[in-house]
Coordinates of C-alpha atoms in Angstrom, one line a residue:
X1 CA -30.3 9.2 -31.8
X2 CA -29.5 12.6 -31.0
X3 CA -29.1 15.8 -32.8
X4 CA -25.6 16.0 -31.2
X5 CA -23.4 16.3 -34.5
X6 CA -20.3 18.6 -36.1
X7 CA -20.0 21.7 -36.9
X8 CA -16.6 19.8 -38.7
X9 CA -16.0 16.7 -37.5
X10 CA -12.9 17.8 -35.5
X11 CA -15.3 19.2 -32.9
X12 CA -17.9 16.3 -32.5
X13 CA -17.8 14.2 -29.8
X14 CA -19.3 11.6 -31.6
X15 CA -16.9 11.3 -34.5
X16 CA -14.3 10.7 -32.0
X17 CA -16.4 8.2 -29.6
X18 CA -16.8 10.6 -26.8
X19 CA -20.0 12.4 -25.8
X20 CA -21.3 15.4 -26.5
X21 CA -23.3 17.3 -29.4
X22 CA -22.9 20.3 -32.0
X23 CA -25.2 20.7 -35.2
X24 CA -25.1 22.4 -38.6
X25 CA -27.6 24.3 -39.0
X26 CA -30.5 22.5 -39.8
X27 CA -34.4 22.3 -41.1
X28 CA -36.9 20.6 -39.2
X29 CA -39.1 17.6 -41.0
X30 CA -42.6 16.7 -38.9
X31 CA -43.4 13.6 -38.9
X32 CA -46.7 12.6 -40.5
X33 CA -48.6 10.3 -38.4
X34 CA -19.8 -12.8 -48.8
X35 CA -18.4 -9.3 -48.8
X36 CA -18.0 -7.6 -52.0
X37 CA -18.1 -4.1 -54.1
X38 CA -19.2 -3.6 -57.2
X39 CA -16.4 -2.5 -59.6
X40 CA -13.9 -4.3 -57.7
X41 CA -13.9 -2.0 -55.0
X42 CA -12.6 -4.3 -52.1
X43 CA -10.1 -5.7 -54.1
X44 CA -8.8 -2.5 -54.9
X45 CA -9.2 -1.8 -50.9
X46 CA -6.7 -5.1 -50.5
X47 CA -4.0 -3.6 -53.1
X48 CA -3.9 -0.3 -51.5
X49 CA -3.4 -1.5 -48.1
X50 CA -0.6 -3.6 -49.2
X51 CA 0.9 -0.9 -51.6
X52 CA 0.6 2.3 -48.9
X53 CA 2.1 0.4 -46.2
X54 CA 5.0 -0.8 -47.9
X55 CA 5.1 2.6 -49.5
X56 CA 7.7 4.0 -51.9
X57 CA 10.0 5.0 -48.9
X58 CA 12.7 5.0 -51.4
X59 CA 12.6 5.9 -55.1
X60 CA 15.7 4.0 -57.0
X61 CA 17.0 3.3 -53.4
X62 CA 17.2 7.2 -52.6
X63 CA 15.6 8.2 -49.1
X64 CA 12.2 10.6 -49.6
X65 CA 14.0 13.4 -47.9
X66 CA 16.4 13.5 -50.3
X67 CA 19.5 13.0 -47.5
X68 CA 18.3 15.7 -45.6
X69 CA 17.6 14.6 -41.7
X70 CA 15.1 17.6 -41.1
X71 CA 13.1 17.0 -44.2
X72 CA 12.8 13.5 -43.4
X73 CA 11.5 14.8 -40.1
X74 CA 9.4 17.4 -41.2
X75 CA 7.6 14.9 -43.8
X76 CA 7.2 12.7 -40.9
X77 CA 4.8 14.9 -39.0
X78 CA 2.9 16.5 -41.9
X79 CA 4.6 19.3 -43.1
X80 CA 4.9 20.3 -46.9
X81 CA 8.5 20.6 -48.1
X82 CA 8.9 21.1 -51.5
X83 CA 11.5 22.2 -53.8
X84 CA 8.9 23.4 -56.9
X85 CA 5.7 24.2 -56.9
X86 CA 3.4 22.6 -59.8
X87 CA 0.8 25.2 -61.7
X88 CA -2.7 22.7 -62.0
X89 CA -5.7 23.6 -63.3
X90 CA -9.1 21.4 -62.7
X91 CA -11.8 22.1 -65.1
X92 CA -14.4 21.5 -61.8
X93 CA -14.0 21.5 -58.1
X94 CA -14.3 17.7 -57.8
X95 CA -11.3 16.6 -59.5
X96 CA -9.6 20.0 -58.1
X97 CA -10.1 19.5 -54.2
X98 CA -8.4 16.2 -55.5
X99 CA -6.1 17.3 -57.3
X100 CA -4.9 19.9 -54.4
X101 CA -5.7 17.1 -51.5
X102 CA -2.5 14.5 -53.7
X103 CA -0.6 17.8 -54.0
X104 CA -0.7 19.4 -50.8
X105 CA 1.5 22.9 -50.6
X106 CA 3.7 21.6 -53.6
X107 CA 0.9 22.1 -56.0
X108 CA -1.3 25.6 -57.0
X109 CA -4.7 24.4 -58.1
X110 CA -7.0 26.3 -60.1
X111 CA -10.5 24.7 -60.4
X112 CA -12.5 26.8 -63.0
X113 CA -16.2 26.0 -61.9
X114 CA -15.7 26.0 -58.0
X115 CA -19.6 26.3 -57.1
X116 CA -23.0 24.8 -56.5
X117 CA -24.3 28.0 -58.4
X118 CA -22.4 27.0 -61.4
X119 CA -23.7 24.8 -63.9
X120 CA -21.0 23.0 -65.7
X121 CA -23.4 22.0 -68.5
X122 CA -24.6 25.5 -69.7
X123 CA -20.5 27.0 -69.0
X124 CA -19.0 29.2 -71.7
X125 CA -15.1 29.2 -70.6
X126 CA -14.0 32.9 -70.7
X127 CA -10.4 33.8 -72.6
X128 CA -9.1 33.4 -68.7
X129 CA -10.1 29.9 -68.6
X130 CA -8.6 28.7 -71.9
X131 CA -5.6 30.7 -70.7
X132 CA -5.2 29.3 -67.1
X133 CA -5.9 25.8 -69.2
X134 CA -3.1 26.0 -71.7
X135 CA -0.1 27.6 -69.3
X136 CA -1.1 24.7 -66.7
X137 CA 2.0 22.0 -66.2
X138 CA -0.8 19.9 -64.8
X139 CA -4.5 20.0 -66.5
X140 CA -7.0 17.5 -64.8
X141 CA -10.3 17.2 -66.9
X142 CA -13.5 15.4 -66.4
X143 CA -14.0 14.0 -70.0
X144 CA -16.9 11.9 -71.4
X145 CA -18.6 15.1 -72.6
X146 CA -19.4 16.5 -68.9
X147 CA -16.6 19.7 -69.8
X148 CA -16.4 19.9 -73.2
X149 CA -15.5 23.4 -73.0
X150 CA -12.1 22.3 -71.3
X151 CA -11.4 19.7 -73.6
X152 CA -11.4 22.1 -76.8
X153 CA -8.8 24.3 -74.8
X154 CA -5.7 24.9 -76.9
X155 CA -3.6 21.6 -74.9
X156 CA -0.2 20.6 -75.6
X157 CA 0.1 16.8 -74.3
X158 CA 4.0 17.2 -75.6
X159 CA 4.2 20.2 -72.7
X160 CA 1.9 19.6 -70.7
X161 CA 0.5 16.1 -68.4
X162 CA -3.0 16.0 -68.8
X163 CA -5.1 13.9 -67.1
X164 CA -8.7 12.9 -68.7
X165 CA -10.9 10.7 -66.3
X166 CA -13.1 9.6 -69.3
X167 CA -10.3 8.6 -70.9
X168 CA -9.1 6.7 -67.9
X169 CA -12.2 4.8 -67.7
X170 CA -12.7 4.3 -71.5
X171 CA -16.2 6.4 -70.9
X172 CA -16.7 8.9 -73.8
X173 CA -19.4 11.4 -74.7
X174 CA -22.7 9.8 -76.0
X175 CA -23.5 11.4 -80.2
X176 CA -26.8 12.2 -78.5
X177 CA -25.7 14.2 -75.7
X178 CA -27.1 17.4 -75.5
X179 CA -27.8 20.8 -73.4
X180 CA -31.3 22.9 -73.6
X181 CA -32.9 25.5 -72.1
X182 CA -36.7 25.1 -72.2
X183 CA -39.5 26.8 -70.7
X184 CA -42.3 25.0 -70.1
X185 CA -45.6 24.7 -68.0
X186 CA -44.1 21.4 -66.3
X187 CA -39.8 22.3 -66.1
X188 CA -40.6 25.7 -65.0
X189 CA -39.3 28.6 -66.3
X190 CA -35.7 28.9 -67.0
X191 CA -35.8 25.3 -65.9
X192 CA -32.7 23.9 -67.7
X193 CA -32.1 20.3 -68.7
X194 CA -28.9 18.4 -69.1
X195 CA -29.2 15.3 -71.6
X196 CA -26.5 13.1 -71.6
X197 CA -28.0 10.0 -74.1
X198 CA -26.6 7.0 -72.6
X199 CA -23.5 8.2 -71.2
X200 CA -23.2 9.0 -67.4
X201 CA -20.7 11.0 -67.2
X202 CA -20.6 12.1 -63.2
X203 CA -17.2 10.1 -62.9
X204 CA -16.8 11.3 -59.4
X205 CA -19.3 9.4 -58.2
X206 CA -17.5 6.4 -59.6
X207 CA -15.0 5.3 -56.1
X208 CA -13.1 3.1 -59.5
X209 CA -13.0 6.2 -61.4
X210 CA -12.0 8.2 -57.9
X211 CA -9.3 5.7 -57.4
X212 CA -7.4 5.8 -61.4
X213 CA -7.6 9.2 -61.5
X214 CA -5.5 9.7 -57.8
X215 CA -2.8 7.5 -59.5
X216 CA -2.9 9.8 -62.8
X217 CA -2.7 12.5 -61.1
X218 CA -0.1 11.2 -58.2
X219 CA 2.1 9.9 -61.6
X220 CA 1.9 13.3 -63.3
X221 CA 3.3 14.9 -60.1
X222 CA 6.0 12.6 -59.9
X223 CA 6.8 12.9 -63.3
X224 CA 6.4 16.7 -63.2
X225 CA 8.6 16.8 -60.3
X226 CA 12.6 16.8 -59.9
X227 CA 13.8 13.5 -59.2
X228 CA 14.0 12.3 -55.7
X229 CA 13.7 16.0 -54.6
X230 CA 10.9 17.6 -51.4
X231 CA 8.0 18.1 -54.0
X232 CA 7.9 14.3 -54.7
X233 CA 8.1 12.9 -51.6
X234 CA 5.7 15.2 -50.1
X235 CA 3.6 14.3 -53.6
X236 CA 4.3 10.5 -52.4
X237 CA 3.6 11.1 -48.5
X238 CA 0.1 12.4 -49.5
X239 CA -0.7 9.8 -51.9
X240 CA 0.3 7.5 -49.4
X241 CA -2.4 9.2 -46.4
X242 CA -5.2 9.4 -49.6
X243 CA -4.7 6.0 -50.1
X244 CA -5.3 4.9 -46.5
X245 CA -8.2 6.8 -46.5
X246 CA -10.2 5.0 -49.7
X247 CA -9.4 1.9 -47.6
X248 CA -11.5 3.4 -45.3
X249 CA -14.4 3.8 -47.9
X250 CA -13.9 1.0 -49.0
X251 CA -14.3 -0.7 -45.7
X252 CA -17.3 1.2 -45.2
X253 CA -18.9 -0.2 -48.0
X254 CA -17.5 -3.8 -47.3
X255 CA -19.2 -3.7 -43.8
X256 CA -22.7 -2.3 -45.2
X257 CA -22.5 -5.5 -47.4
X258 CA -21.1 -7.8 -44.6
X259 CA -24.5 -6.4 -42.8
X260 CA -26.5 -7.4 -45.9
X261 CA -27.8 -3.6 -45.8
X262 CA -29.7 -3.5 -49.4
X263 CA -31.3 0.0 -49.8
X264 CA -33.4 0.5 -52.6
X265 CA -33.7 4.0 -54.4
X266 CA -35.3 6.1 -56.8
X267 CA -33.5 9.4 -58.2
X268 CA -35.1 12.6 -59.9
X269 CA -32.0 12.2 -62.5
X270 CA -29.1 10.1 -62.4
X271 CA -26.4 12.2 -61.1
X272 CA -25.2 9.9 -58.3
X273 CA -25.9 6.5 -59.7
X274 CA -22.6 5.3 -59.9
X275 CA -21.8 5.8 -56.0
X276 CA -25.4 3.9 -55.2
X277 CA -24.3 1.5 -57.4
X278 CA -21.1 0.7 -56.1
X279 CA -22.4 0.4 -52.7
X280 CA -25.0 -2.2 -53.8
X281 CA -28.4 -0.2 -54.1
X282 CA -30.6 -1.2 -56.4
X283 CA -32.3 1.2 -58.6
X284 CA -35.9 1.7 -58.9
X285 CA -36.8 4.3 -61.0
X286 CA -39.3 3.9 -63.4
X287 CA -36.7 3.4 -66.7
X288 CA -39.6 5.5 -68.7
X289 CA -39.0 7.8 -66.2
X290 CA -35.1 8.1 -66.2
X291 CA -35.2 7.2 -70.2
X292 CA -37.5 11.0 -70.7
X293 CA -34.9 13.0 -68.1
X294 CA -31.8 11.5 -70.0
X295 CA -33.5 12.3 -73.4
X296 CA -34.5 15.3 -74.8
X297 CA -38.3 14.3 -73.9
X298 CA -40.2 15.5 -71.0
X299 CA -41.5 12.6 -68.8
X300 CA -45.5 12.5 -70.3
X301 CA -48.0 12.1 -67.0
X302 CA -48.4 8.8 -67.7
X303 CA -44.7 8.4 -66.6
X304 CA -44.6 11.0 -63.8
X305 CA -47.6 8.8 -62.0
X306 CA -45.9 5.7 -62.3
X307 CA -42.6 7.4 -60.7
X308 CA -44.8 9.1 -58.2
X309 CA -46.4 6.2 -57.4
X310 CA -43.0 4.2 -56.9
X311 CA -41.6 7.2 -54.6
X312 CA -44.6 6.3 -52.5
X313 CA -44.8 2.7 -52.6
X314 CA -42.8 0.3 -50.2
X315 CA -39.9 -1.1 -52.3
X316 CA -38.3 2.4 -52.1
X317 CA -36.3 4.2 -49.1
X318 CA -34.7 6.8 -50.3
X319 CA -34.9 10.0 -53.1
X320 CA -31.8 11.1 -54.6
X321 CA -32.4 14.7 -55.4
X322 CA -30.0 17.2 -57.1
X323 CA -31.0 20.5 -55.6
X324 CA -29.1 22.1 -58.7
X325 CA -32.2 20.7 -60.8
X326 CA -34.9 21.0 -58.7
X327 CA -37.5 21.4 -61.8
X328 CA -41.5 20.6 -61.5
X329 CA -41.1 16.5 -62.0
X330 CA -38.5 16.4 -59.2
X331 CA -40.0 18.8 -56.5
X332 CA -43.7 16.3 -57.1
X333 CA -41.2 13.4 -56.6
X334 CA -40.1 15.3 -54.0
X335 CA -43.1 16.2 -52.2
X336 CA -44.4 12.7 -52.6
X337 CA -41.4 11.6 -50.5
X338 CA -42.0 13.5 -48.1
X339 CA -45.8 13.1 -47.7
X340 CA -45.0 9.1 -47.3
X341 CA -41.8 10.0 -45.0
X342 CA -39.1 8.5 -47.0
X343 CA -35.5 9.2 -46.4
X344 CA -34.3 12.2 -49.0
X345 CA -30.7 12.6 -50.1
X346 CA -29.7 15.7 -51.5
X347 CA -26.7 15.5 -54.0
X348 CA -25.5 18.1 -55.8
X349 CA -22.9 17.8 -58.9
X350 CA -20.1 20.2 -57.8
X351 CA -18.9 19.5 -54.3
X352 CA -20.3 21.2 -51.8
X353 CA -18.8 24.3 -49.8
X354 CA -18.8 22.1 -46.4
X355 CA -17.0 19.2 -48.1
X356 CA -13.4 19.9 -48.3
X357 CA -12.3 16.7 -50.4
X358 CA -14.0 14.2 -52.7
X359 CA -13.5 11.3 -50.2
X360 CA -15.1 13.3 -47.7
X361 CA -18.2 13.9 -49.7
X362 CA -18.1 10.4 -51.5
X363 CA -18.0 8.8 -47.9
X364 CA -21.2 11.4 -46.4
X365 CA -23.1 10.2 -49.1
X366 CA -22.2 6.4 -48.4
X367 CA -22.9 7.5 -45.2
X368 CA -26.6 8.8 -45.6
X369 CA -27.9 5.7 -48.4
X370 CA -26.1 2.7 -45.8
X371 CA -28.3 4.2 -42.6
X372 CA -26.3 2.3 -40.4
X373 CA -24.9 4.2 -38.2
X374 CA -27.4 5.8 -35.8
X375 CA -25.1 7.3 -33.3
X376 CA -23.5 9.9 -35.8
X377 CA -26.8 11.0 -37.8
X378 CA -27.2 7.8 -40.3
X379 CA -30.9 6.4 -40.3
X380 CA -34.1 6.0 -42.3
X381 CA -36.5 8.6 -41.5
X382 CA -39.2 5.8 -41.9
X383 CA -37.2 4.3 -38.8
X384 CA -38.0 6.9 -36.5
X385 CA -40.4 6.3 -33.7
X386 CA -42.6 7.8 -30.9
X387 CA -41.5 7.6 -27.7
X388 CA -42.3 8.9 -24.1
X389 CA -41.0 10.2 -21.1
X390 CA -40.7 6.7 -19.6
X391 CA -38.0 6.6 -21.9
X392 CA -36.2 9.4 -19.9
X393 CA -37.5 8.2 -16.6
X394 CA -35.0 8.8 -13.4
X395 CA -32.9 10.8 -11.4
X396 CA -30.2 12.9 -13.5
X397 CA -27.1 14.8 -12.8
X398 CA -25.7 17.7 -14.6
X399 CA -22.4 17.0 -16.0
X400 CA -21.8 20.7 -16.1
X401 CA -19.7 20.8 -12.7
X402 CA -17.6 17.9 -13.5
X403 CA -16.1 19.8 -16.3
X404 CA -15.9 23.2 -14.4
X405 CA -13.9 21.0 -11.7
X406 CA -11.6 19.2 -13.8
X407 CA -13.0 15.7 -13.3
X408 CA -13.8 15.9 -17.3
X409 CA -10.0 17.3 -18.1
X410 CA -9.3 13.8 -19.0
X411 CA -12.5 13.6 -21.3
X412 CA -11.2 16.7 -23.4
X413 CA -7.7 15.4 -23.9
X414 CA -9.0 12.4 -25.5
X415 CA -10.6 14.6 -27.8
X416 CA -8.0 16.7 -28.4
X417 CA -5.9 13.8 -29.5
X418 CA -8.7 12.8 -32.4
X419 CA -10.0 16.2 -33.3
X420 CA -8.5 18.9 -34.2
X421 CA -8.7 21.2 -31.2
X422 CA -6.7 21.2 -28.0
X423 CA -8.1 20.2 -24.6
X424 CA -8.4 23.6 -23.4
X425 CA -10.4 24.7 -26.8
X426 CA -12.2 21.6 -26.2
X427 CA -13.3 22.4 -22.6
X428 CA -14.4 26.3 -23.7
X429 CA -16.4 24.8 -26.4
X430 CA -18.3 22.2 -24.0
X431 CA -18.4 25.0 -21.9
X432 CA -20.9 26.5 -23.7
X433 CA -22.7 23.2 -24.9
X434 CA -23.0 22.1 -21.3
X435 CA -23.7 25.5 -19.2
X436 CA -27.1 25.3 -17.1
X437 CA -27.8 25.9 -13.5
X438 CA -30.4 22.9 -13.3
X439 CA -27.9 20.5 -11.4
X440 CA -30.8 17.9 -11.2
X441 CA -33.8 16.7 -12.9
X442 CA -36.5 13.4 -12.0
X443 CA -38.7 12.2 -14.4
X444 CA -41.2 10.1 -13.0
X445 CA -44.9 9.6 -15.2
X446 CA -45.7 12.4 -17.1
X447 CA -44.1 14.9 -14.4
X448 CA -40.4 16.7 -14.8
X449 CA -38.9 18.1 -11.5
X450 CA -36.0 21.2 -12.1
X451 CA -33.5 21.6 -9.3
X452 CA -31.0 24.6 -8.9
X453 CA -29.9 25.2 -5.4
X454 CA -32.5 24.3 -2.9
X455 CA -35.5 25.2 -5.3
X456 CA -37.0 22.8 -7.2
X457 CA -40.1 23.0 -10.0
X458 CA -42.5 20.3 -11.1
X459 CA -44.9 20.5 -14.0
X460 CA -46.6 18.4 -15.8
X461 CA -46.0 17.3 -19.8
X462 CA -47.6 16.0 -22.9
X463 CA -45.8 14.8 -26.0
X464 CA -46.1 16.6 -29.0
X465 CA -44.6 14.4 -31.7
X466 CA -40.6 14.4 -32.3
X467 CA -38.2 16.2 -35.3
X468 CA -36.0 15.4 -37.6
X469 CA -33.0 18.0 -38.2
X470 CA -31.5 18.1 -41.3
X471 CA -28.0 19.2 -41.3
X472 CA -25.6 20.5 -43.6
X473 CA -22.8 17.8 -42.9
X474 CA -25.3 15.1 -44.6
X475 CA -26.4 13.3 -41.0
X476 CA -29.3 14.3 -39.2
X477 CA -30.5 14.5 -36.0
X478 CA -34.0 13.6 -33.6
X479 CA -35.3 15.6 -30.8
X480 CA -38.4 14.8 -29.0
X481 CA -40.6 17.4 -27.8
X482 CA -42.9 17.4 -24.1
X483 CA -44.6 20.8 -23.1
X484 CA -45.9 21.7 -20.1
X485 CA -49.5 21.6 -19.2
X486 CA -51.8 23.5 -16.6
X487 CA -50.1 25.9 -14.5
X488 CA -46.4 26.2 -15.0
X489 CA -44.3 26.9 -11.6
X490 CA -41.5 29.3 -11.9
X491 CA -38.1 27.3 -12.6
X492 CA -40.1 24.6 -14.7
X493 CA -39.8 25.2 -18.5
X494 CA -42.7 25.3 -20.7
X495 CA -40.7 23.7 -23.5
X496 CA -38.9 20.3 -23.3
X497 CA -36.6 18.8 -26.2
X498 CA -34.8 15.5 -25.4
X499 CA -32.3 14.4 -28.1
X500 CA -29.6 10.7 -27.2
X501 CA -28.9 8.0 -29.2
X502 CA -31.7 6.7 -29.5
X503 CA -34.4 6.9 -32.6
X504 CA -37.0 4.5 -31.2
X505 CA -38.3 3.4 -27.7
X506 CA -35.2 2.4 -25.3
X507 CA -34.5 3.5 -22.1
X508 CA -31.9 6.5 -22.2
X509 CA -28.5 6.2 -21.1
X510 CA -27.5 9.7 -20.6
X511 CA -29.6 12.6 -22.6
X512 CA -28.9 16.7 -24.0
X513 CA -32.2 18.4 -23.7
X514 CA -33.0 21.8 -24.8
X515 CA -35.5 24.6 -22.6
X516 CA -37.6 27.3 -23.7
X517 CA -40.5 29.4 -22.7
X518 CA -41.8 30.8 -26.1
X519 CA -42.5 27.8 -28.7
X520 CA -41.1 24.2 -29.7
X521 CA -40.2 25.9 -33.4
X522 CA -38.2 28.9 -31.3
X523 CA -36.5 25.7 -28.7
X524 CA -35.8 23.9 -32.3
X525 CA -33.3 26.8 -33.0
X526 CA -31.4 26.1 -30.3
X527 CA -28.3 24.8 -31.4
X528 CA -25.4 25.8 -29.2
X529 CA -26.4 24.7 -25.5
X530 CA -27.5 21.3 -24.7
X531 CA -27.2 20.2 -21.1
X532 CA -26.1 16.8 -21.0
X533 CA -27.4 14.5 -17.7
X534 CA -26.1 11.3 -17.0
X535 CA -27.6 9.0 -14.3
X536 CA -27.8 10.6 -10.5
X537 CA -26.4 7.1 -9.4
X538 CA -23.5 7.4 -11.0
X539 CA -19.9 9.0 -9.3
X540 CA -18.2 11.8 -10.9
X541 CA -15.4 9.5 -12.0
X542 CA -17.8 7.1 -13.6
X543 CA -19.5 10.3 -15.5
X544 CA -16.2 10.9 -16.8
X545 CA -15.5 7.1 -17.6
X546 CA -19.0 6.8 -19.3
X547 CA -18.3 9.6 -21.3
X548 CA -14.3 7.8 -22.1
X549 CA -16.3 4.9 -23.1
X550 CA -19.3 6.7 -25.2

């Protein structure tokens, strides 16, 4: 594995199958020492495909572009032509980057708790709110008690279309759920708690719930719109693109279970429990446990230890955390993971700043509990591994001229046509990544040889250990660190930082690695240049083919 990753994934070489890294800004972690969905996810998967590509090209046998030969074109390749505008307002960002994501420009969306640093359960709506709310054509809520606030908004379902997920999915608000404030010597104080009896009502997390509530909304559009006009084809066009796109999921999921990839979890609340349901984990968190943080009780000790001790124990992987409720039981559960090196996911309730759509975020999540996928950031920290400098062991070749020469041109327009950059943007930003002046480096034993020019520098290097970065997109990344012993030569680096695909012992195909003089915390900051060396052996053409091919 390497730390190579996205900034967004239009930059990443390894979203789009070609080589070379970015990362988020990330913390480092030291290591101690048949097919089916739940929910009737792939069946809904099956629909969609055969729905979206037939489409509704036509609406009562009346083209999408309303006659018009340059709308029909301009629909075609993406743009937004629309005839009205529709006023929606979400009640939270998740249903609101929806909402807008179905819409495109033909729809103004207002989402009224559009932070992390909100919390939706302690929200007084202001007189703005309940305004915004009751002059919306369009009102999306969450329902089953989660906004309460929104659903006692002055609404007028004989004016207004007003879409209730809870409704949708026959979920409604528990008699016991509850909101408290408590300060405590265990919550911490100021700690709040959000009790929701038996109820969950974190629909978003539901990919069933995800999918009714894109037709409700999609069908309120329509119906909002003028008949077989620009707004509701562009309306259709989008739904048409979203829907390809939960296919995706879906197939996601399908090919974690086609795998027979069975995570087990435990989860300082149950925030996400309907996505980790969905994809088949299996939940093992202590029901006393879960019972006290869904309740109005504190977990007692007795039930903490037993939670603790399951965090620790082997039948779980991973810890679900919601950063927005870090209290004193889930930073011990926490810190247990941790100590016993087990994968953490963090999973907030609004959606995130980075994430700009629910899919998006549903599918990093997916992404981050499956573990599958190595090569883009997706693995079990309990699956990482020492390795050595056999592992790098060779003659290398900086790929760095290649790309000033134009052998690489080819490399960048292949991105360009999958990201969201153009060649030429591409090629600045490698530039960067990819700048050095060592045009050569052998490994051989415990010894690294540096050559620019006619000089070259040889020291000698220990491993010290390896890290696991923590980025913001929700993959991570693995770098393992050599530094130099005995007397250093000028031109050899103290500090060494390999980071490839690789997350165990296996020889290396190609490798970034990242130089430094000071420390390997200072190297670890590095995040912008990471000379990338492929095999000495290899031409400049086959460089460039590898990299096609990567």
């Amino acid at each position: 594995m390497t730390d190579e990753t996205t900034h967004d994934s239009h930059i990443a070489g390894d979203s789009n199958g070609l080589d070379g890294p970015t990362e988020n800004t990330a913390s480092p972690r030291r290591r101690r020492g048949p097919v089916y969905v739940i929910g009737g996810g792939f069946l809904a998967a099956a629909l969609i495909v055969g729905s979206f590509v037939a489409g509704s090209a036509y609406r009562a046998g009346h083209p999408l572009n309303g006659g018009n030969a340059v709308a029909a074109a301009e629909t075609t390749t993406g743009a937004d032509s629309c005839d009205v505008t529709l006023n929606v307002v979400a009640s939270v960002n998740q249903w609101g980057s929806l909402a807008e994501e179905l819409g495109g420009n033909c729809v103004k969306v207002t989402s009224l708790i559009n932070s992390t640093s909100a919390d939706p359960h302690d929200y007084e709506a202001t007189p703005q709110d309940l305004a915004e709310l009751s002059k919306a054509q369009i009102v999306v809520l969450n329902g089953a008690g989660y906004d309460g606030w929104a659903e006692k908004a002055q609404l007028d379902p004989s004016k207004q279309k007003i879409v209730n997920v809870g409704d949708l999915m026959g979920v409604t608000a528990a008699e016991e759920h509850s909101h408290e404030h408590e300060d405590s010597a265990e919550g911490g104080e100021g700690h709040h708690h959000h009790h929701h009896g038996s109820t969950n009502p974190h629909l978003w997390f539901s990919p069933d719930a995800v999918l009714k509530a894109s037709q409700a909304i999609t069908k309120a559009y329509s119906d909002s719109a003028p008949d077989g006009g620009d707004t509701e084809a562009t309306v259709q066009r989008h739904s048409n693109t979203w829907n390809g796109d939960y296919a995706q999921f879906v197939a996601l999921v399908n090919k974690g279970r086609t795998a027979g990839v069975e995570r087990h979890y435990a989860a300082t609340e149950s925030v996400a429990n309907y996505l980790l349901d969905y994809i088949g984990a299996v939940d093992k968190t202590p029901a006393t446990y879960t019972n006290a943080m869904n309740s109005e009780a504190e977990p007692s000790a007795s039930d903490l230890k037993n939670a603790i001790g399951v965090v620790e124990g082997k039948d779980v992987d991973i810890l679900v955390v919601n950063p927005q409720e870090m209290g004193e039981f889930a930073k011990k559960l926490e810190s247990a993971a941790k100590s016993h090196n087990k994968t953490i996911i963090s999973v907030t309730e609004q959606l995130p700043e980075n994430k700009k759509t629910l899919l998006e975020w549903l599918t990093s999540i997916t992404n981050q509990a499956l573990a599958t996928d190595t090569t883009n950031g997706y693995f079990l920290t309990q699956d990482v591994k020492d390795r050595t400098l056999a592992d790098y062991e060779g003659e290398w070749q900086s790929v760095y001229p290649y790309l000033k020469d134009g052998t690489l041109d080819s490399v960048m327009e292949a991105k360009a046509k999958k990201g969201g950059m153009t060649a030429e943007e591409y090629k600045k930003y490698y530039d960067t990544g990819y700048r050095t002046d060592v045009e050569k480096i052998v490994i051989k034993g415990d010894r690294m040889s540096f050559t620019r020019g006619d000089k070259t520098a040889t020291a000698t290097y220990k491993y010290d250990g390896f890290r696991i970065l923590d980025y913001e997109k929700g993959n991570r990344g693995v770098r393992y660190l050599f530094t130099a012993t005995g007397d250093v030569p000028e031109g050899a680096p103290k500090i060494v930082q390999f980071s490839d695909h690789g997350i165990a012992p296996g020889e290396s195909a190609h490798f970034h690695i990242f130089m430094g003089d000071d420390s390997q915390e200072e190297t670890l900051k590095e995040m912008d240049n990471w000379p990338t060396y492929y095999p000495a052996s290899l031409t400049k053409d086959e460089v460039a083919t590898e990299m096609l091919a990567h």
